[in-house]
Every structure is written in C-alpha cells, then in structure tokens.
PDB file of C-alpha atoms in Angstrom:
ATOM      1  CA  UNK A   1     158.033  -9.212 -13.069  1.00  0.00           C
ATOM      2  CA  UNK A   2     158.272 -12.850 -13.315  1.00  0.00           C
ATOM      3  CA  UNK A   3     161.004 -13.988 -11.277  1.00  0.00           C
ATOM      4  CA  UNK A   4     160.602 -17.936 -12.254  1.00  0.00           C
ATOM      5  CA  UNK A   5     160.394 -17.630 -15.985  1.00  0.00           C
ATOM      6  CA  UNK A   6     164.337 -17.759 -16.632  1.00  0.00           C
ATOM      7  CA  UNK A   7     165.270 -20.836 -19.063  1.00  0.00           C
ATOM      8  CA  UNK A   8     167.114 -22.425 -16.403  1.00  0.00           C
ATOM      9  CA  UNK A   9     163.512 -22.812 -14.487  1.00  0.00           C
ATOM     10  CA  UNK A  10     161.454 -23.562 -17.920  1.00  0.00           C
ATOM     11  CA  UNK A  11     163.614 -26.824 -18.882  1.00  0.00           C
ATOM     12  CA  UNK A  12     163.242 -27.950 -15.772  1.00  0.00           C
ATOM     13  CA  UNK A  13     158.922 -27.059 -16.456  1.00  0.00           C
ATOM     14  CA  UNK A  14     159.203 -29.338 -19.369  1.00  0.00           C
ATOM     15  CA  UNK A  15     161.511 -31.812 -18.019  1.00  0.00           C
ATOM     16  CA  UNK A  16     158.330 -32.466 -15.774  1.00  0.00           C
ATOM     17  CA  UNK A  17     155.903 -32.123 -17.897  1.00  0.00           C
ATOM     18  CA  UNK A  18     158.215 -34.969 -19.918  1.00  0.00           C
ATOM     19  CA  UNK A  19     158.481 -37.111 -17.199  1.00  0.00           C
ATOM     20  CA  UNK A  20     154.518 -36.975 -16.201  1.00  0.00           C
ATOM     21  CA  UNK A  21     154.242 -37.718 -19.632  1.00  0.00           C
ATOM     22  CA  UNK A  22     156.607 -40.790 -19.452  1.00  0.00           C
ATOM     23  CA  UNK A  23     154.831 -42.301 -16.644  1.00  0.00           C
ATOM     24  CA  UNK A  24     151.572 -42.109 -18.443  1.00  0.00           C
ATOM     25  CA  UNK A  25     152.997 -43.886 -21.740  1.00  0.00           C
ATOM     26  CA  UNK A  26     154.833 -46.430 -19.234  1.00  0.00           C
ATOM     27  CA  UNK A  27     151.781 -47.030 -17.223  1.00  0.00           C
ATOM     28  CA  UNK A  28     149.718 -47.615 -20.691  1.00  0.00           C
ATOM     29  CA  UNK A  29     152.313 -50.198 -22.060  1.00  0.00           C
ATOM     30  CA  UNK A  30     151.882 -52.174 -18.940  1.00  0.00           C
ATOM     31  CA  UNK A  31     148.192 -52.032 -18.517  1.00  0.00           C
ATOM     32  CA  UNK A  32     148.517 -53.648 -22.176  1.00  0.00           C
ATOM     33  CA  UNK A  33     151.067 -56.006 -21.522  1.00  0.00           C
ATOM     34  CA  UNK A  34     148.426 -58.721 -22.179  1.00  0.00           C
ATOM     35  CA  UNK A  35     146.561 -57.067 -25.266  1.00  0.00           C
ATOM     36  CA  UNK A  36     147.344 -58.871 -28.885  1.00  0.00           C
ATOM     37  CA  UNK A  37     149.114 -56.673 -31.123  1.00  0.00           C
ATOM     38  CA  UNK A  38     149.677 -54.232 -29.058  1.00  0.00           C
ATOM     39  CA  UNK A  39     153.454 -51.940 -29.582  1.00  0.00           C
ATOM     40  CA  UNK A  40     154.801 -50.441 -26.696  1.00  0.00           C
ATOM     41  CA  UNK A  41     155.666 -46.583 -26.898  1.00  0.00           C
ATOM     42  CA  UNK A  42     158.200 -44.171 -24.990  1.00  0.00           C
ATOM     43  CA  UNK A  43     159.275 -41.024 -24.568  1.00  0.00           C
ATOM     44  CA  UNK A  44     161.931 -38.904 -25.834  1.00  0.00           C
ATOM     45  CA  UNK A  45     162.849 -35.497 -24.573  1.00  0.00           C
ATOM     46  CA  UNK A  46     166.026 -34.804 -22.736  1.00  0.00           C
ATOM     47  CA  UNK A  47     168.166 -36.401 -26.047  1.00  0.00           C
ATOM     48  CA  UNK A  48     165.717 -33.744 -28.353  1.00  0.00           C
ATOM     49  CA  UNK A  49     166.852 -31.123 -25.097  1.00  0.00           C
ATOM     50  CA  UNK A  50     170.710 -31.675 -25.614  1.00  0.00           C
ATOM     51  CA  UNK A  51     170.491 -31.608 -28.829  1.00  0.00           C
ATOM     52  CA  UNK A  52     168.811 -28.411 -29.064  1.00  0.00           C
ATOM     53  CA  UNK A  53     170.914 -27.208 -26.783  1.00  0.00           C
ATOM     54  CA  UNK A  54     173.983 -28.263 -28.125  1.00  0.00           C
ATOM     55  CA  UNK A  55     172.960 -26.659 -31.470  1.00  0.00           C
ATOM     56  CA  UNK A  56     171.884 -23.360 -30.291  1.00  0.00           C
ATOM     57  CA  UNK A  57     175.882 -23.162 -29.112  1.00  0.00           C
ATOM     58  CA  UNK A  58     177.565 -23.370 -31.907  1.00  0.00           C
ATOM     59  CA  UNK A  59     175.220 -21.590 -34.621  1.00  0.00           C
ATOM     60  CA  UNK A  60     174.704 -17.770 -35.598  1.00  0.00           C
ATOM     61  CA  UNK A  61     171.768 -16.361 -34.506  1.00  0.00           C
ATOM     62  CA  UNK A  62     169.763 -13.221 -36.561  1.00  0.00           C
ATOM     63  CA  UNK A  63     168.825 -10.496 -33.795  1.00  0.00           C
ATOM     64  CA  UNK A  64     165.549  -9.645 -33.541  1.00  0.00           C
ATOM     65  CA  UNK A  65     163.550  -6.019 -33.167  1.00  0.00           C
ATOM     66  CA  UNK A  66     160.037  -7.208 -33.311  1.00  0.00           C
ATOM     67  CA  UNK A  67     158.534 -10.467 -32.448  1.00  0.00           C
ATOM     68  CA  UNK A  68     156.602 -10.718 -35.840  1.00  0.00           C
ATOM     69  CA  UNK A  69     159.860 -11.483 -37.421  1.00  0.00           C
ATOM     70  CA  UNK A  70     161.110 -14.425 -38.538  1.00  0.00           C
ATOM     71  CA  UNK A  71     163.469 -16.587 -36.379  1.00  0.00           C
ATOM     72  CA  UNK A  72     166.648 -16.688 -38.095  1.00  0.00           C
ATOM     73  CA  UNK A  73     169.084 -19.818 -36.949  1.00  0.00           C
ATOM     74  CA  UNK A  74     168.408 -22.228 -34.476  1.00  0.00           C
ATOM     75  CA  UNK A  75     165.452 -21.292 -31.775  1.00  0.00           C
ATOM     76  CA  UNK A  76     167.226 -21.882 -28.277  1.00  0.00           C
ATOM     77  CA  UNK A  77     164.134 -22.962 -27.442  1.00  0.00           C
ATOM     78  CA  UNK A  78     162.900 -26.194 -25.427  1.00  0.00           C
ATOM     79  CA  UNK A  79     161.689 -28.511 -27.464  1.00  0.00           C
ATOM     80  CA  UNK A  80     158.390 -30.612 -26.392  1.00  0.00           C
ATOM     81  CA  UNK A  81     158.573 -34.545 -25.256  1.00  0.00           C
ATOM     82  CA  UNK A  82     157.235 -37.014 -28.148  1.00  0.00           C
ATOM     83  CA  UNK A  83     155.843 -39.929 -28.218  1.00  0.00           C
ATOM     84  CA  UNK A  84     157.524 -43.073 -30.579  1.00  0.00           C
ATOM     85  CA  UNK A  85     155.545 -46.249 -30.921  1.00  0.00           C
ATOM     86  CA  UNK A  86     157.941 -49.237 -31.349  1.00  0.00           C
ATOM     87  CA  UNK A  87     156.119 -50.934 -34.335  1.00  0.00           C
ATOM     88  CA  UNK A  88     158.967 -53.036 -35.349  1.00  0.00           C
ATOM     89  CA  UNK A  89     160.016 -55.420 -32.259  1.00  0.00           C
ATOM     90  CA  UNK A  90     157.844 -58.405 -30.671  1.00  0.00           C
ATOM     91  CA  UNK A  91     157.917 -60.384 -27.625  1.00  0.00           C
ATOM     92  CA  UNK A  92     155.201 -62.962 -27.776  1.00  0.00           C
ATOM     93  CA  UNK A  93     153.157 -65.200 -30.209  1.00  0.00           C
ATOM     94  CA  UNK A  94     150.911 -62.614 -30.078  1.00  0.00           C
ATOM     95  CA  UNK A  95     152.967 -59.710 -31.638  1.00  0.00           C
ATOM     96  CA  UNK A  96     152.677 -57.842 -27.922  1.00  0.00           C
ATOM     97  CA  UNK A  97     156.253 -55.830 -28.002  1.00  0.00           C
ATOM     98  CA  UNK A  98     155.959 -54.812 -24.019  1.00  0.00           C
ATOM     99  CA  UNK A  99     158.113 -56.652 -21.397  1.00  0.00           C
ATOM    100  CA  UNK A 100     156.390 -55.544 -17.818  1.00  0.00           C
ATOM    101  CA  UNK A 101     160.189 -56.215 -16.407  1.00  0.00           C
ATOM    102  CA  UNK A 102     161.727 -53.744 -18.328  1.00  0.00           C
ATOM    103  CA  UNK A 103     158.635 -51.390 -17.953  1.00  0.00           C
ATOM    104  CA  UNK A 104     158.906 -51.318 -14.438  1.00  0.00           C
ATOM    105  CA  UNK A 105     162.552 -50.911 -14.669  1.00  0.00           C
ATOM    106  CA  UNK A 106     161.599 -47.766 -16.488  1.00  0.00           C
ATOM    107  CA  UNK A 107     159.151 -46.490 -14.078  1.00  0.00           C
ATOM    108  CA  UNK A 108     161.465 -46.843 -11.451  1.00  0.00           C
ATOM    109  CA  UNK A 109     164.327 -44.890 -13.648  1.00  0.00           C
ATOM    110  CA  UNK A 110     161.659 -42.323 -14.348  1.00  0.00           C
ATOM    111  CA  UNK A 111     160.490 -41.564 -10.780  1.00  0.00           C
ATOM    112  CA  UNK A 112     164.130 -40.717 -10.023  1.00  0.00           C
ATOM    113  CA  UNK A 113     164.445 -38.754 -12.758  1.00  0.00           C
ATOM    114  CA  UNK A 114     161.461 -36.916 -11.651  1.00  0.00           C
ATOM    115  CA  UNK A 115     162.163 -36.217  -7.862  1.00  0.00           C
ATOM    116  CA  UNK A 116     165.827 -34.796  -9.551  1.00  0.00           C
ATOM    117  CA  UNK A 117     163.792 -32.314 -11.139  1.00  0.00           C
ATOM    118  CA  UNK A 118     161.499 -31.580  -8.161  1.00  0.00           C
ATOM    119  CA  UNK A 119     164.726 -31.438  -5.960  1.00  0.00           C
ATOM    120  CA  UNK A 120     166.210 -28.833  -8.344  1.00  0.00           C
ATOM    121  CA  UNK A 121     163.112 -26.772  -9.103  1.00  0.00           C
ATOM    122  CA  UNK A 122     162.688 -26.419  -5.284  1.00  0.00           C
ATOM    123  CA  UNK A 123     166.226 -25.852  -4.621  1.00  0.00           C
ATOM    124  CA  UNK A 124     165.909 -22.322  -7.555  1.00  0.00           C
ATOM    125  CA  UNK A 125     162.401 -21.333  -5.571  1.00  0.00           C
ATOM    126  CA  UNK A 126     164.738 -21.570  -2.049  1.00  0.00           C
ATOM    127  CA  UNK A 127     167.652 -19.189  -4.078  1.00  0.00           C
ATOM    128  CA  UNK A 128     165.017 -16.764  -5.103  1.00  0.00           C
ATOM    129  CA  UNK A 129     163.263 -16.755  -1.549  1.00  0.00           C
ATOM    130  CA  UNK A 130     166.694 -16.103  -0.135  1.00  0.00           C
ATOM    131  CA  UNK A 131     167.635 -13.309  -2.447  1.00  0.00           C
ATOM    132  CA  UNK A 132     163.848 -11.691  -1.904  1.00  0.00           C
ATOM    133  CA  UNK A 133     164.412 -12.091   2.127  1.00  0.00           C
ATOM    134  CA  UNK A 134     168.238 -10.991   2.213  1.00  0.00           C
ATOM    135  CA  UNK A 135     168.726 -13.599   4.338  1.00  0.00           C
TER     136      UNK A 135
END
C-alpha cells in the first residue's frame, strides 16, 4: 500500500521536479548572460498542468479493463515541464537575449513557488501521519 501515491501528492512530485528544473535553466541563462549569441530558455509546466487538467474535466473518458489498452480521451495525467528556448528576442549588440534583472526576478519568483510546494507536500505527509497515529 502506497499511501503517498494519490494525484493530489504526484502534481505536487512534478511541480518540484518543475521547479528544480526551472532553477537549473534560470541559473544557465545567467551564467551566460555575457556569452554572444546566446538565447535564454524557460520553463513551462503549471500552464501545460491546468490545461491538462482543465481538459480532463470536461471530456468523455473510455473505461479501461486491462492496462494494454488503448487510452481513449484525454489522459488525466501530469504532464512533464519543457524547456522553450527564446530564439526570437535580443538584448545586446551581441544577439545575447538574457537580462540578469529579470532572471533574478525569476529565481526569486521560483524559490517561492518552490517552498509553496514543500509547505504543501509536508503539510499531506503531517495529514497522513495524523490519520496513521489517530491522533
């Protein structure tokens, strides 16, 4: 029995694993805020999340009796972060698209967005422990 693998807890797994994932591409775009030609990249999952999730409401879903079978309608599932290089914008003289302001304005945003989902994972493990307990 696996008493943390509801969906609830697994968007909130990949809602990490997004942000970790965020901070890397942000810390890359400002260790090449200097670099000539260089396009900055970023991260998109909690739009692709809603989305999904907003999708998987309102759609017919085919049951399924075996997991060999096809999926039949939308998933329900979590979708993974992706990366998108910005190819198309420029800052400088030498086509470098990445303003370290704005990047660190995005870290910042980011770590917040991760200790929400730290707070919130924790806060489901403190439910369960208090349901195990009886407390």
């Amino acid at each position: 029995m696996n008493l943390l693998n509801n969906s609830s807890f697994q968007r909130l797994q990949s809602g990490l694993d997004a942000a970790n994932l965020r901070n890397n591409v942000i810390a890359n775009n400002i260790a090449n805020v200097d670099t000539p030609h260089f396009k900055r990249s970023e991260v998109s999952f909690e739009s692709l999340l809603k989305k999904e999730m907003d999708g998987a409401q309102l759609s017919l879903q085919g049951r399924r009796t075996d997991p060999r079978h096809f999926v039949i309608g939308p998933t329900g599932g979590i979708p993974d972060a992706s990366v998108m290089k910005d190819g198309s914008s420029s800052m400088n003289n030498n086509q470098n698209n990445v303003d370290a302001d704005r990047e660190m304005s995005l870290l910042a945003e980011n770590q917040l967005r991760y200790n929400s989902y730290i707070q919130a994972v924790n806060e489901q493990i403190r439910m369960m422990r208090t349901a195990i307990e009886g407390r």
